[in-house]
Tab-separated table of N, CA, C and O in Angstrom:
chain	number	residue	atom	x	y	z
J	1	GLN	N	-35.499	-29.676	-94.432
J	1	GLN	CA	-34.274	-29.271	-93.774
J	1	GLN	C	-34.244	-27.743	-93.689
J	1	GLN	O	-34.706	-27.055	-94.591
J	2	VAL	N	-33.705	-27.248	-92.611
J	2	VAL	CA	-33.611	-25.814	-92.406
J	2	VAL	C	-32.145	-25.434	-92.303
J	2	VAL	O	-31.316	-26.192	-91.804
J	3	GLN	N	-31.820	-24.269	-92.837
J	3	GLN	CA	-30.462	-23.744	-92.746
J	3	GLN	C	-30.428	-22.673	-91.655
J	3	GLN	O	-31.325	-21.825	-91.590
J	4	LEU	N	-29.389	-22.735	-90.828
J	4	LEU	CA	-29.263	-21.822	-89.694
J	4	LEU	C	-27.910	-21.129	-89.750
J	4	LEU	O	-26.886	-21.794	-89.932
J	5	VAL	N	-27.917	-19.815	-89.567
J	5	VAL	CA	-26.682	-19.043	-89.578
J	5	VAL	C	-26.645	-18.150	-88.353
J	5	VAL	O	-27.487	-17.256	-88.208
J	6	GLU	N	-25.669	-18.400	-87.485
J	6	GLU	CA	-25.518	-17.598	-86.265
J	6	GLU	C	-24.620	-16.387	-86.523
J	6	GLU	O	-23.760	-16.416	-87.409
J	7	SER	N	-24.818	-15.367	-85.708
J	7	SER	CA	-23.957	-14.193	-85.734
J	7	SER	C	-24.013	-13.519	-84.372
J	7	SER	O	-24.887	-13.840	-83.554
J	8	GLY	N	-23.084	-12.593	-84.147
J	8	GLY	CA	-23.126	-11.808	-82.922
J	8	GLY	C	-22.110	-12.188	-81.872
J	8	GLY	O	-22.012	-11.526	-80.831
J	9	GLY	N	-21.354	-13.241	-82.110
J	9	GLY	CA	-20.338	-13.621	-81.136
J	9	GLY	C	-19.187	-12.628	-81.127
J	9	GLY	O	-19.106	-11.735	-81.972
J	10	GLY	N	-18.300	-12.798	-80.145
J	10	GLY	CA	-17.149	-11.914	-80.065
J	10	GLY	C	-16.467	-12.003	-78.728
J	10	GLY	O	-16.725	-12.927	-77.939
J	11	LEU	N	-15.607	-11.023	-78.486
J	11	LEU	CA	-14.853	-10.940	-77.240
J	11	LEU	C	-15.464	-9.848	-76.366
J	11	LEU	O	-15.693	-8.722	-76.834
J	12	VAL	N	-15.724	-10.180	-75.108
J	12	VAL	CA	-16.328	-9.219	-74.187
J	12	VAL	C	-15.713	-9.422	-72.808
J	12	VAL	O	-15.289	-10.534	-72.470
J	13	GLN	N	-15.664	-8.359	-72.034
J	13	GLN	CA	-15.158	-8.465	-70.670
J	13	GLN	C	-16.227	-9.047	-69.752
J	13	GLN	O	-17.434	-8.920	-70.006
J	14	ALA	N	-15.774	-9.668	-68.680
J	14	ALA	CA	-16.706	-10.192	-67.690
J	14	ALA	C	-17.642	-9.079	-67.214
J	14	ALA	O	-17.211	-7.946	-66.992
J	15	GLY	N	-18.925	-9.445	-67.083
J	15	GLY	CA	-19.938	-8.468	-66.707
J	15	GLY	C	-20.610	-7.804	-67.892
J	15	GLY	O	-21.623	-7.110	-67.726
J	16	GLY	N	-20.063	-8.002	-69.066
J	16	GLY	CA	-20.613	-7.388	-70.267
J	16	GLY	C	-21.755	-8.194	-70.857
J	16	GLY	O	-22.213	-9.192	-70.291
J	17	SER	N	-22.221	-7.724	-72.021
J	17	SER	CA	-23.373	-8.334	-72.689
J	17	SER	C	-23.076	-8.571	-74.168
J	17	SER	O	-22.275	-7.858	-74.774
J	18	LEU	N	-23.744	-9.550	-74.709
J	18	LEU	CA	-23.744	-9.828	-76.147
J	18	LEU	C	-25.126	-10.324	-76.536
J	18	LEU	O	-25.827	-10.924	-75.708
J	19	ARG	N	-25.497	-10.086	-77.784
J	19	ARG	CA	-26.728	-10.666	-78.304
J	19	ARG	C	-26.395	-11.487	-79.536
J	19	ARG	O	-25.869	-10.961	-80.521
J	20	LEU	N	-26.704	-12.761	-79.468
J	20	LEU	CA	-26.526	-13.652	-80.596
J	20	LEU	C	-27.811	-13.696	-81.414
J	20	LEU	O	-28.909	-13.629	-80.869
J	21	SER	N	-27.633	-13.838	-82.714
J	21	SER	CA	-28.762	-13.991	-83.624
J	21	SER	C	-28.593	-15.269	-84.423
J	21	SER	O	-27.469	-15.704	-84.684
J	22	CYS	N	-29.717	-15.838	-84.818
J	22	CYS	CA	-29.693	-17.038	-85.656
J	22	CYS	C	-30.781	-16.883	-86.709
J	22	CYS	O	-31.971	-16.891	-86.378
J	23	ALA	N	-30.369	-16.752	-87.942
J	23	ALA	CA	-31.306	-16.597	-89.054
J	23	ALA	C	-31.595	-17.956	-89.671
J	23	ALA	O	-30.658	-18.708	-89.975
J	24	ALA	N	-32.869	-18.244	-89.864
J	24	ALA	CA	-33.285	-19.542	-90.395
J	24	ALA	C	-33.900	-19.391	-91.775
J	24	ALA	O	-34.564	-18.395	-92.070
J	25	SER	N	-33.705	-20.396	-92.596
J	25	SER	CA	-34.330	-20.432	-93.914
J	25	SER	C	-34.563	-21.878	-94.313
J	25	SER	O	-33.919	-22.786	-93.796
J	26	GLY	N	-35.522	-22.078	-95.214
J	26	GLY	CA	-35.713	-23.409	-95.758
J	26	GLY	C	-36.980	-24.120	-95.364
J	26	GLY	O	-37.345	-25.121	-95.960
J	27	ARG	N	-37.684	-23.647	-94.331
J	27	ARG	CA	-38.961	-24.256	-93.977
J	27	ARG	C	-39.738	-23.252	-93.138
J	27	ARG	O	-39.236	-22.169	-92.840
J	28	THR	N	-40.932	-23.610	-92.734
J	28	THR	CA	-41.793	-22.694	-91.996
J	28	THR	C	-41.283	-22.541	-90.567
J	28	THR	O	-41.558	-23.368	-89.697
J	29	PHE	N	-40.549	-21.470	-90.355
J	29	PHE	CA	-39.866	-21.232	-89.094
J	29	PHE	C	-40.832	-21.208	-87.920
J	29	PHE	O	-40.525	-21.737	-86.851
J	30	SER	N	-41.993	-20.631	-88.112
J	30	SER	CA	-42.906	-20.385	-86.997
J	30	SER	C	-43.549	-21.644	-86.430
J	30	SER	O	-44.257	-21.575	-85.430
J	31	ARG	N	-43.298	-22.797	-87.014
J	31	ARG	CA	-43.891	-24.047	-86.523
J	31	ARG	C	-42.962	-24.819	-85.596
J	31	ARG	O	-43.370	-25.821	-85.007
J	32	TYR	N	-41.707	-24.380	-85.489
J	32	TYR	CA	-40.698	-25.185	-84.811
J	32	TYR	C	-40.106	-24.480	-83.603
J	32	TYR	O	-39.818	-23.273	-83.645
J	33	ALA	N	-39.884	-25.268	-82.538
J	33	ALA	CA	-39.126	-24.757	-81.414
J	33	ALA	C	-37.670	-24.568	-81.828
J	33	ALA	O	-37.175	-25.236	-82.739
J	34	MET	N	-37.014	-23.629	-81.139
J	34	MET	CA	-35.612	-23.331	-81.421
J	34	MET	C	-34.814	-23.364	-80.121
J	34	MET	O	-35.346	-23.064	-79.053
J	35	GLY	N	-33.549	-23.702	-80.243
J	35	GLY	CA	-32.726	-23.774	-79.049
J	35	GLY	C	-31.325	-23.234	-79.280
J	35	GLY	O	-30.899	-23.028	-80.421
J	36	TRP	N	-30.651	-22.993	-78.166
J	36	TRP	CA	-29.233	-22.622	-78.183
J	36	TRP	C	-28.465	-23.626	-77.316
J	36	TRP	O	-28.934	-24.010	-76.224
J	37	PHE	N	-27.314	-24.022	-77.825
J	37	PHE	CA	-26.394	-24.891	-77.108
J	37	PHE	C	-25.023	-24.230	-77.118
J	37	PHE	O	-24.789	-23.287	-77.880
J	38	ARG	N	-24.110	-24.745	-76.302
J	38	ARG	CA	-22.746	-24.246	-76.325
J	38	ARG	C	-21.776	-25.383	-76.042
J	38	ARG	O	-22.126	-26.367	-75.409
J	39	GLN	N	-20.559	-25.184	-76.529
J	39	GLN	CA	-19.515	-26.182	-76.307
J	39	GLN	C	-18.205	-25.465	-76.022
J	39	GLN	O	-17.700	-24.729	-76.876
J	40	ALA	N	-17.694	-25.693	-74.832
J	40	ALA	CA	-16.400	-25.143	-74.432
J	40	ALA	C	-15.301	-26.129	-74.800
J	40	ALA	O	-15.566	-27.328	-74.931
J	41	PRO	N	-14.070	-25.657	-74.952
J	41	PRO	CA	-12.963	-26.559	-75.306
J	41	PRO	C	-12.847	-27.711	-74.311
J	41	PRO	O	-12.836	-27.500	-73.100
J	42	GLY	N	-12.777	-28.917	-74.841
J	42	GLY	CA	-12.607	-30.095	-74.003
J	42	GLY	C	-13.840	-30.553	-73.269
J	42	GLY	O	-13.776	-31.470	-72.449
J	43	LYS	N	-14.985	-29.927	-73.557
J	43	LYS	CA	-16.221	-30.286	-72.862
J	43	LYS	C	-17.290	-30.731	-73.850
J	43	LYS	O	-17.201	-30.462	-75.051
J	44	GLU	N	-18.307	-31.399	-73.310
J	44	GLU	CA	-19.433	-31.823	-74.124
J	44	GLU	C	-20.304	-30.611	-74.487
J	44	GLU	O	-20.342	-29.611	-73.763
J	45	ARG	N	-21.018	-30.743	-75.598
J	45	ARG	CA	-21.986	-29.705	-75.940
J	45	ARG	C	-23.099	-29.725	-74.901
J	45	ARG	O	-23.594	-30.790	-74.534
J	46	GLU	N	-23.512	-28.536	-74.440
J	46	GLU	CA	-24.524	-28.466	-73.403
J	46	GLU	C	-25.674	-27.552	-73.794
J	46	GLU	O	-25.497	-26.577	-74.528
J	47	PHE	N	-26.833	-27.885	-73.281
J	47	PHE	CA	-28.047	-27.111	-73.509
J	47	PHE	C	-27.940	-25.752	-72.820
J	47	PHE	O	-27.434	-25.656	-71.694
J	48	VAL	N	-28.416	-24.708	-73.497
J	48	VAL	CA	-28.449	-23.364	-72.913
J	48	VAL	C	-29.893	-22.892	-72.736
J	48	VAL	O	-30.291	-22.502	-71.643
J	49	ALA	N	-30.671	-22.924	-73.824
J	49	ALA	CA	-32.040	-22.406	-73.752
J	49	ALA	C	-32.865	-22.946	-74.910
J	49	ALA	O	-32.321	-23.333	-75.938
J	50	VAL	N	-34.184	-22.957	-74.707
J	50	VAL	CA	-35.109	-23.370	-75.759
J	50	VAL	C	-36.330	-22.467	-75.712
J	50	VAL	O	-36.700	-21.961	-74.646
J	51	ILE	N	-36.930	-22.259	-76.882
J	51	ILE	CA	-38.138	-21.455	-76.978
J	51	ILE	C	-39.117	-22.163	-77.894
J	51	ILE	O	-38.730	-22.746	-78.907
J	52	SER	N	-40.381	-22.115	-77.519
J	52	SER	CA	-41.403	-22.764	-78.342
J	52	SER	C	-41.654	-21.964	-79.620
J	52	SER	O	-41.145	-20.861	-79.795
J	53	TRP	N	-42.463	-22.502	-80.505
J	53	TRP	CA	-42.729	-21.896	-81.806
J	53	TRP	C	-43.378	-20.531	-81.687
J	53	TRP	O	-43.187	-19.679	-82.551
J	54	SER	N	-44.139	-20.295	-80.616
J	54	SER	CA	-44.847	-19.024	-80.475
J	54	SER	C	-44.285	-18.185	-79.342
J	54	SER	O	-44.911	-17.214	-78.930
J	55	ASP	N	-43.118	-18.534	-78.829
J	55	ASP	CA	-42.415	-17.926	-77.682
J	55	ASP	C	-43.246	-17.883	-76.414
J	55	ASP	O	-42.941	-17.135	-75.488
J	56	GLY	N	-44.283	-18.747	-76.327
J	56	GLY	CA	-45.051	-18.855	-75.098
J	56	GLY	C	-44.373	-19.675	-74.030
J	56	GLY	O	-44.783	-19.662	-72.869
J	57	TYR	N	-43.357	-20.424	-74.418
J	57	TYR	CA	-42.636	-21.281	-73.474
J	57	TYR	C	-41.145	-21.095	-73.683
J	57	TYR	O	-40.656	-21.105	-74.821
J	58	THR	N	-40.416	-20.922	-72.589
J	58	THR	CA	-38.965	-20.889	-72.631
J	58	THR	C	-38.413	-21.713	-71.462
J	58	THR	O	-39.084	-21.881	-70.439
J	59	ASN	N	-37.213	-22.209	-71.640
J	59	ASN	CA	-36.550	-22.965	-70.581
J	59	ASN	C	-35.057	-22.723	-70.688
J	59	ASN	O	-34.536	-22.533	-71.803
J	60	TYR	N	-34.388	-22.720	-69.524
J	60	TYR	CA	-32.976	-22.368	-69.497
J	60	TYR	C	-32.187	-23.356	-68.646
J	60	TYR	O	-32.701	-23.935	-67.688
J	61	ALA	N	-30.915	-23.492	-68.979
J	61	ALA	CA	-29.997	-24.205	-68.101
J	61	ALA	C	-29.846	-23.409	-66.812
J	61	ALA	O	-29.885	-22.169	-66.823
J	62	ASP	N	-29.661	-24.102	-65.706
J	62	ASP	CA	-29.529	-23.422	-64.418
J	62	ASP	C	-28.377	-22.426	-64.425
J	62	ASP	O	-28.453	-21.379	-63.778
J	63	SER	N	-27.332	-22.749	-65.172
J	63	SER	CA	-26.128	-21.903	-65.173
J	63	SER	C	-26.353	-20.542	-65.812
J	63	SER	O	-25.543	-19.629	-65.614
J	64	VAL	N	-27.429	-20.378	-66.585
J	64	VAL	CA	-27.661	-19.101	-67.269
J	64	VAL	C	-28.964	-18.425	-66.855
J	64	VAL	O	-29.244	-17.304	-67.308
J	65	LYS	N	-29.754	-19.074	-66.023
J	65	LYS	CA	-31.033	-18.486	-65.600
J	65	LYS	C	-30.817	-17.134	-64.941
J	65	LYS	O	-29.915	-16.964	-64.126
J	66	GLY	N	-31.634	-16.176	-65.332
J	66	GLY	CA	-31.536	-14.834	-64.788
J	66	GLY	C	-30.524	-13.955	-65.499
J	66	GLY	O	-30.487	-12.747	-65.265
J	67	ARG	N	-29.700	-14.541	-66.351
J	67	ARG	CA	-28.684	-13.771	-67.089
J	67	ARG	C	-28.928	-13.772	-68.590
J	67	ARG	O	-28.640	-12.792	-69.264
J	68	PHE	N	-29.409	-14.882	-69.105
J	68	PHE	CA	-29.650	-15.023	-70.544
J	68	PHE	C	-31.149	-15.002	-70.818
J	68	PHE	O	-31.954	-15.427	-69.994
J	69	ALA	N	-31.511	-14.539	-72.025
J	69	ALA	CA	-32.911	-14.539	-72.449
J	69	ALA	C	-32.996	-14.935	-73.913
J	69	ALA	O	-32.334	-14.324	-74.755
J	70	ILE	N	-33.819	-15.937	-74.177
J	70	ILE	CA	-34.049	-16.360	-75.559
J	70	ILE	C	-35.345	-15.735	-76.051
J	70	ILE	O	-36.321	-15.613	-75.294
J	71	SER	N	-35.354	-15.330	-77.302
J	71	SER	CA	-36.553	-14.744	-77.905
J	71	SER	C	-36.534	-15.047	-79.394
J	71	SER	O	-35.530	-15.527	-79.926
J	72	ARG	N	-37.641	-14.766	-80.049
J	72	ARG	CA	-37.705	-15.022	-81.485
J	72	ARG	C	-38.607	-14.003	-82.155
J	72	ARG	O	-39.530	-13.448	-81.531
J	73	ASP	N	-38.342	-13.805	-83.437
J	73	ASP	CA	-39.165	-12.943	-84.274
J	73	ASP	C	-39.553	-13.778	-85.486
J	73	ASP	O	-38.741	-13.948	-86.404
J	74	ASN	N	-40.763	-14.307	-85.468
J	74	ASN	CA	-41.176	-15.185	-86.568
J	74	ASN	C	-41.310	-14.426	-87.889
J	74	ASN	O	-41.187	-15.021	-88.960
J	75	GLY	N	-41.557	-13.144	-87.826
J	75	GLY	CA	-41.621	-12.356	-89.048
J	75	GLY	C	-40.281	-12.227	-89.738
J	75	GLY	O	-40.204	-12.039	-90.958
J	76	LYS	N	-39.194	-12.355	-88.953
J	76	LYS	CA	-37.835	-12.257	-89.502
J	76	LYS	C	-37.136	-13.612	-89.546
J	76	LYS	O	-35.948	-13.682	-89.891
J	77	ASN	N	-37.851	-14.682	-89.163
J	77	ASN	CA	-37.247	-16.025	-89.142
J	77	ASN	C	-35.934	-16.042	-88.349
J	77	ASN	O	-34.931	-16.631	-88.781
J	78	THR	N	-35.951	-15.401	-87.201
J	78	THR	CA	-34.726	-15.234	-86.423
J	78	THR	C	-34.996	-15.534	-84.947
J	78	THR	O	-36.044	-15.146	-84.416
J	79	VAL	N	-34.030	-16.201	-84.326
J	79	VAL	CA	-34.065	-16.420	-82.887
J	79	VAL	C	-32.848	-15.728	-82.284
J	79	VAL	O	-31.794	-15.648	-82.928
J	80	TYR	N	-33.022	-15.210	-81.070
J	80	TYR	CA	-31.972	-14.434	-80.421
J	80	TYR	C	-31.609	-15.043	-79.067
J	80	TYR	O	-32.415	-15.739	-78.439
J	81	LEU	N	-30.390	-14.737	-78.640
J	81	LEU	CA	-29.976	-15.071	-77.284
J	81	LEU	C	-29.301	-13.832	-76.705
J	81	LEU	O	-28.191	-13.498	-77.111
J	82	GLN	N	-30.000	-13.159	-75.804
J	82	GLN	CA	-29.433	-12.011	-75.120
J	82	GLN	C	-28.676	-12.517	-73.905
J	82	GLN	O	-29.260	-13.200	-73.049
J	83	MET	N	-27.397	-12.198	-73.844
J	83	MET	CA	-26.536	-12.686	-72.763
J	83	MET	C	-26.022	-11.510	-71.956
J	83	MET	O	-25.300	-10.661	-72.498
J	84	ASN	N	-26.413	-11.444	-70.703
J	84	ASN	CA	-25.994	-10.375	-69.802
J	84	ASN	C	-25.150	-10.933	-68.664
J	84	ASN	O	-25.158	-12.140	-68.421
J	85	SER	N	-24.444	-10.047	-67.984
J	85	SER	CA	-23.616	-10.445	-66.836
J	85	SER	C	-22.734	-11.635	-67.188
J	85	SER	O	-22.659	-12.620	-66.449
J	86	LEU	N	-22.079	-11.535	-68.303
J	86	LEU	CA	-21.277	-12.660	-68.794
J	86	LEU	C	-20.110	-12.957	-67.863
J	86	LEU	O	-19.519	-12.047	-67.256
J	87	LYS	N	-19.795	-14.257	-67.791
J	87	LYS	CA	-18.716	-14.754	-66.949
J	87	LYS	C	-17.690	-15.477	-67.825
J	87	LYS	O	-18.041	-15.979	-68.892
J	88	PRO	N	-16.444	-15.570	-67.371
J	88	PRO	CA	-15.445	-16.313	-68.159
J	88	PRO	C	-15.893	-17.743	-68.474
J	88	PRO	O	-15.581	-18.263	-69.551
J	89	GLU	N	-16.649	-18.353	-67.581
J	89	GLU	CA	-17.105	-19.724	-67.831
J	89	GLU	C	-18.191	-19.823	-68.899
J	89	GLU	O	-18.585	-20.921	-69.285
J	90	ASP	N	-18.660	-18.685	-69.384
J	90	ASP	CA	-19.591	-18.685	-70.522
J	90	ASP	C	-18.860	-18.794	-71.855
J	90	ASP	O	-19.497	-18.922	-72.907
J	91	THR	N	-17.533	-18.734	-71.810
J	91	THR	CA	-16.741	-18.840	-73.034
J	91	THR	C	-16.982	-20.186	-73.710
J	91	THR	O	-16.833	-21.240	-73.085
J	92	ALA	N	-17.376	-20.144	-74.978
J	92	ALA	CA	-17.720	-21.358	-75.714
J	92	ALA	C	-18.082	-20.989	-77.143
J	92	ALA	O	-18.268	-19.799	-77.464
J	93	VAL	N	-18.213	-22.011	-77.959
J	93	VAL	CA	-18.866	-21.833	-79.261
J	93	VAL	C	-20.355	-22.061	-79.041
J	93	VAL	O	-20.749	-23.077	-78.464
J	94	TYR	N	-21.152	-21.118	-79.488
J	94	TYR	CA	-22.599	-21.189	-79.301
J	94	TYR	C	-23.267	-21.611	-80.604
J	94	TYR	O	-22.975	-21.054	-81.670
J	95	TYR	N	-24.156	-22.578	-80.479
J	95	TYR	CA	-24.844	-23.142	-81.634
J	95	TYR	C	-26.346	-22.926	-81.529
J	95	TYR	O	-26.946	-23.144	-80.470
J	96	CYS	N	-26.930	-22.569	-82.632
J	96	CYS	CA	-28.364	-22.491	-82.768
J	96	CYS	C	-28.861	-23.837	-83.307
J	96	CYS	O	-28.171	-24.468	-84.115
J	97	ALA	N	-30.061	-24.259	-82.873
J	97	ALA	CA	-30.601	-25.531	-83.332
J	97	ALA	C	-32.105	-25.427	-83.504
J	97	ALA	O	-32.773	-24.691	-82.764
J	98	ALA	N	-32.622	-26.183	-84.453
J	98	ALA	CA	-34.057	-26.183	-84.739
J	98	ALA	C	-34.665	-27.545	-84.410
J	98	ALA	O	-34.067	-28.590	-84.720
J	99	GLY	N	-35.830	-27.524	-83.784
J	99	GLY	CA	-36.514	-28.766	-83.485
J	99	GLY	C	-36.815	-29.577	-84.739
J	99	GLY	O	-37.006	-29.018	-85.815
J	100	SER	N	-36.840	-30.881	-84.596
J	100	SER	CA	-37.053	-31.764	-85.745
J	100	SER	C	-38.515	-31.823	-86.174
J	100	SER	O	-38.821	-32.043	-87.349
J	101	ARG	N	-39.430	-31.682	-85.208
J	101	ARG	CA	-40.852	-31.854	-85.508
J	101	ARG	C	-41.628	-30.586	-85.165
J	101	ARG	O	-41.350	-29.946	-84.142
J	102	PRO	N	-42.592	-30.229	-85.996
J	102	PRO	CA	-43.395	-29.036	-85.706
J	102	PRO	C	-44.254	-29.232	-84.465
J	102	PRO	O	-44.669	-30.344	-84.146
J	103	TRP	N	-44.486	-28.132	-83.749
J	103	TRP	CA	-45.389	-28.099	-82.593
J	103	TRP	C	-44.948	-29.031	-81.467
J	103	TRP	O	-45.780	-29.481	-80.667
J	104	VAL	N	-43.654	-29.317	-81.378
J	104	VAL	CA	-43.127	-30.190	-80.334
J	104	VAL	C	-41.956	-29.494	-79.647
J	104	VAL	O	-41.081	-28.949	-80.329
J	105	ILE	N	-41.945	-29.508	-78.319
J	105	ILE	CA	-40.809	-28.967	-77.576
J	105	ILE	C	-39.737	-30.044	-77.474
J	105	ILE	O	-39.972	-31.104	-76.895
J	106	PRO	N	-38.546	-29.816	-78.009
J	106	PRO	CA	-37.486	-30.827	-77.908
J	106	PRO	C	-37.040	-31.012	-76.458
J	106	PRO	O	-36.913	-30.042	-75.713
J	107	ASN	N	-36.815	-32.271	-76.099
J	107	ASN	CA	-36.362	-32.580	-74.738
J	107	ASN	C	-34.895	-32.970	-74.678
J	107	ASN	O	-34.288	-32.917	-73.619
J	108	ARG	N	-34.358	-33.398	-75.805
J	108	ARG	CA	-32.982	-33.881	-75.849
J	108	ARG	C	-32.281	-33.288	-77.060
J	108	ARG	O	-32.942	-32.908	-78.027
J	109	PRO	N	-30.939	-33.234	-77.045
J	109	PRO	CA	-30.221	-32.735	-78.224
J	109	PRO	C	-30.589	-33.482	-79.497
J	109	PRO	O	-30.623	-32.875	-80.579
J	110	THR	N	-30.891	-34.761	-79.390
J	110	THR	CA	-31.235	-35.537	-80.580
J	110	THR	C	-32.601	-35.163	-81.146
J	110	THR	O	-32.949	-35.590	-82.248
J	111	ASP	N	-33.379	-34.389	-80.389
J	111	ASP	CA	-34.669	-33.902	-80.886
J	111	ASP	C	-34.516	-32.664	-81.773
J	111	ASP	O	-35.496	-32.180	-82.325
J	112	PHE	N	-33.301	-32.154	-81.859
J	112	PHE	CA	-33.025	-31.017	-82.739
J	112	PHE	C	-32.418	-31.569	-84.029
J	112	PHE	O	-31.411	-32.263	-84.002
J	113	GLY	N	-33.022	-31.239	-85.155
J	113	GLY	CA	-32.596	-31.853	-86.409
J	113	GLY	C	-31.649	-31.032	-87.251
J	113	GLY	O	-31.001	-31.573	-88.149
J	114	SER	N	-31.558	-29.732	-86.965
J	114	SER	CA	-30.703	-28.866	-87.767
J	114	SER	C	-29.872	-27.989	-86.844
J	114	SER	O	-30.381	-27.508	-85.829
J	115	TRP	N	-28.630	-27.767	-87.234
J	115	TRP	CA	-27.692	-27.000	-86.404
J	115	TRP	C	-26.975	-25.965	-87.261
J	115	TRP	O	-26.686	-26.212	-88.442
J	116	GLY	N	-26.658	-24.852	-86.631
J	116	GLY	CA	-25.837	-23.859	-87.291
J	116	GLY	C	-24.365	-24.214	-87.175
J	116	GLY	O	-23.997	-25.227	-86.572
J	117	GLN	N	-23.532	-23.352	-87.738
J	117	GLN	CA	-22.094	-23.614	-87.755
J	117	GLN	C	-21.411	-23.163	-86.477
J	117	GLN	O	-20.258	-23.513	-86.222
J	118	GLY	N	-22.104	-22.372	-85.657
J	118	GLY	CA	-21.554	-21.920	-84.389
J	118	GLY	C	-20.927	-20.543	-84.476
J	118	GLY	O	-20.442	-20.127	-85.532
J	119	THR	N	-20.950	-19.843	-83.346
J	119	THR	CA	-20.299	-18.545	-83.245
J	119	THR	C	-19.550	-18.497	-81.910
J	119	THR	O	-20.073	-18.923	-80.880
J	120	GLN	N	-18.330	-17.999	-81.959
J	120	GLN	CA	-17.458	-18.012	-80.775
J	120	GLN	C	-17.805	-16.844	-79.847
J	120	GLN	O	-17.924	-15.691	-80.285
J	121	VAL	N	-17.954	-17.166	-78.569
J	121	VAL	CA	-18.114	-16.152	-77.524
J	121	VAL	C	-16.957	-16.331	-76.537
J	121	VAL	O	-16.758	-17.424	-76.007
J	122	THR	N	-16.206	-15.263	-76.342
J	122	THR	CA	-15.078	-15.303	-75.424
J	122	THR	C	-15.255	-14.207	-74.379
J	122	THR	O	-15.422	-13.036	-74.736
J	123	VAL	N	-15.230	-14.605	-73.108
J	123	VAL	CA	-15.409	-13.657	-72.012
J	123	VAL	C	-14.099	-13.589	-71.238
J	123	VAL	O	-13.642	-14.591	-70.682
J	124	SER	N	-13.511	-12.421	-71.212
J	124	SER	CA	-12.232	-12.240	-70.519
J	124	SER	C	-12.472	-11.797	-69.076
J	124	SER	O	-13.421	-11.071	-68.781
J	125	SER	N	-11.578	-12.217	-68.202
J	125	SER	CA	-11.729	-11.865	-66.783
J	125	SER	C	-11.044	-10.553	-66.459
J	125	SER	O	-10.320	-9.986	-67.264
């Protein structure tokens, strides 16, 4: 089991930027893909981005492509989500998640076995 702690959320005006961080502990971080999800009030949790264990592969939801960038630093056991050109519809609680199996790219939320507690991102218009 891996423990995940997110940070970096906050209140920002539309058009602004934030960088979320997720610190992992408890297992060999560099073997697992990592992802970010978000959940807005009254909505289902949705996929935002995923990165492979060696950051050679990334994938994004269409709604954030070109604005968000996921990256990782295996030396620091940390994954990041750089969010630019933020919109009010990006307002949500953002969750970091770790893949359940090493060397496998998760395809579904159920393929992620560990989740952080979430960090609130609020974008004002």
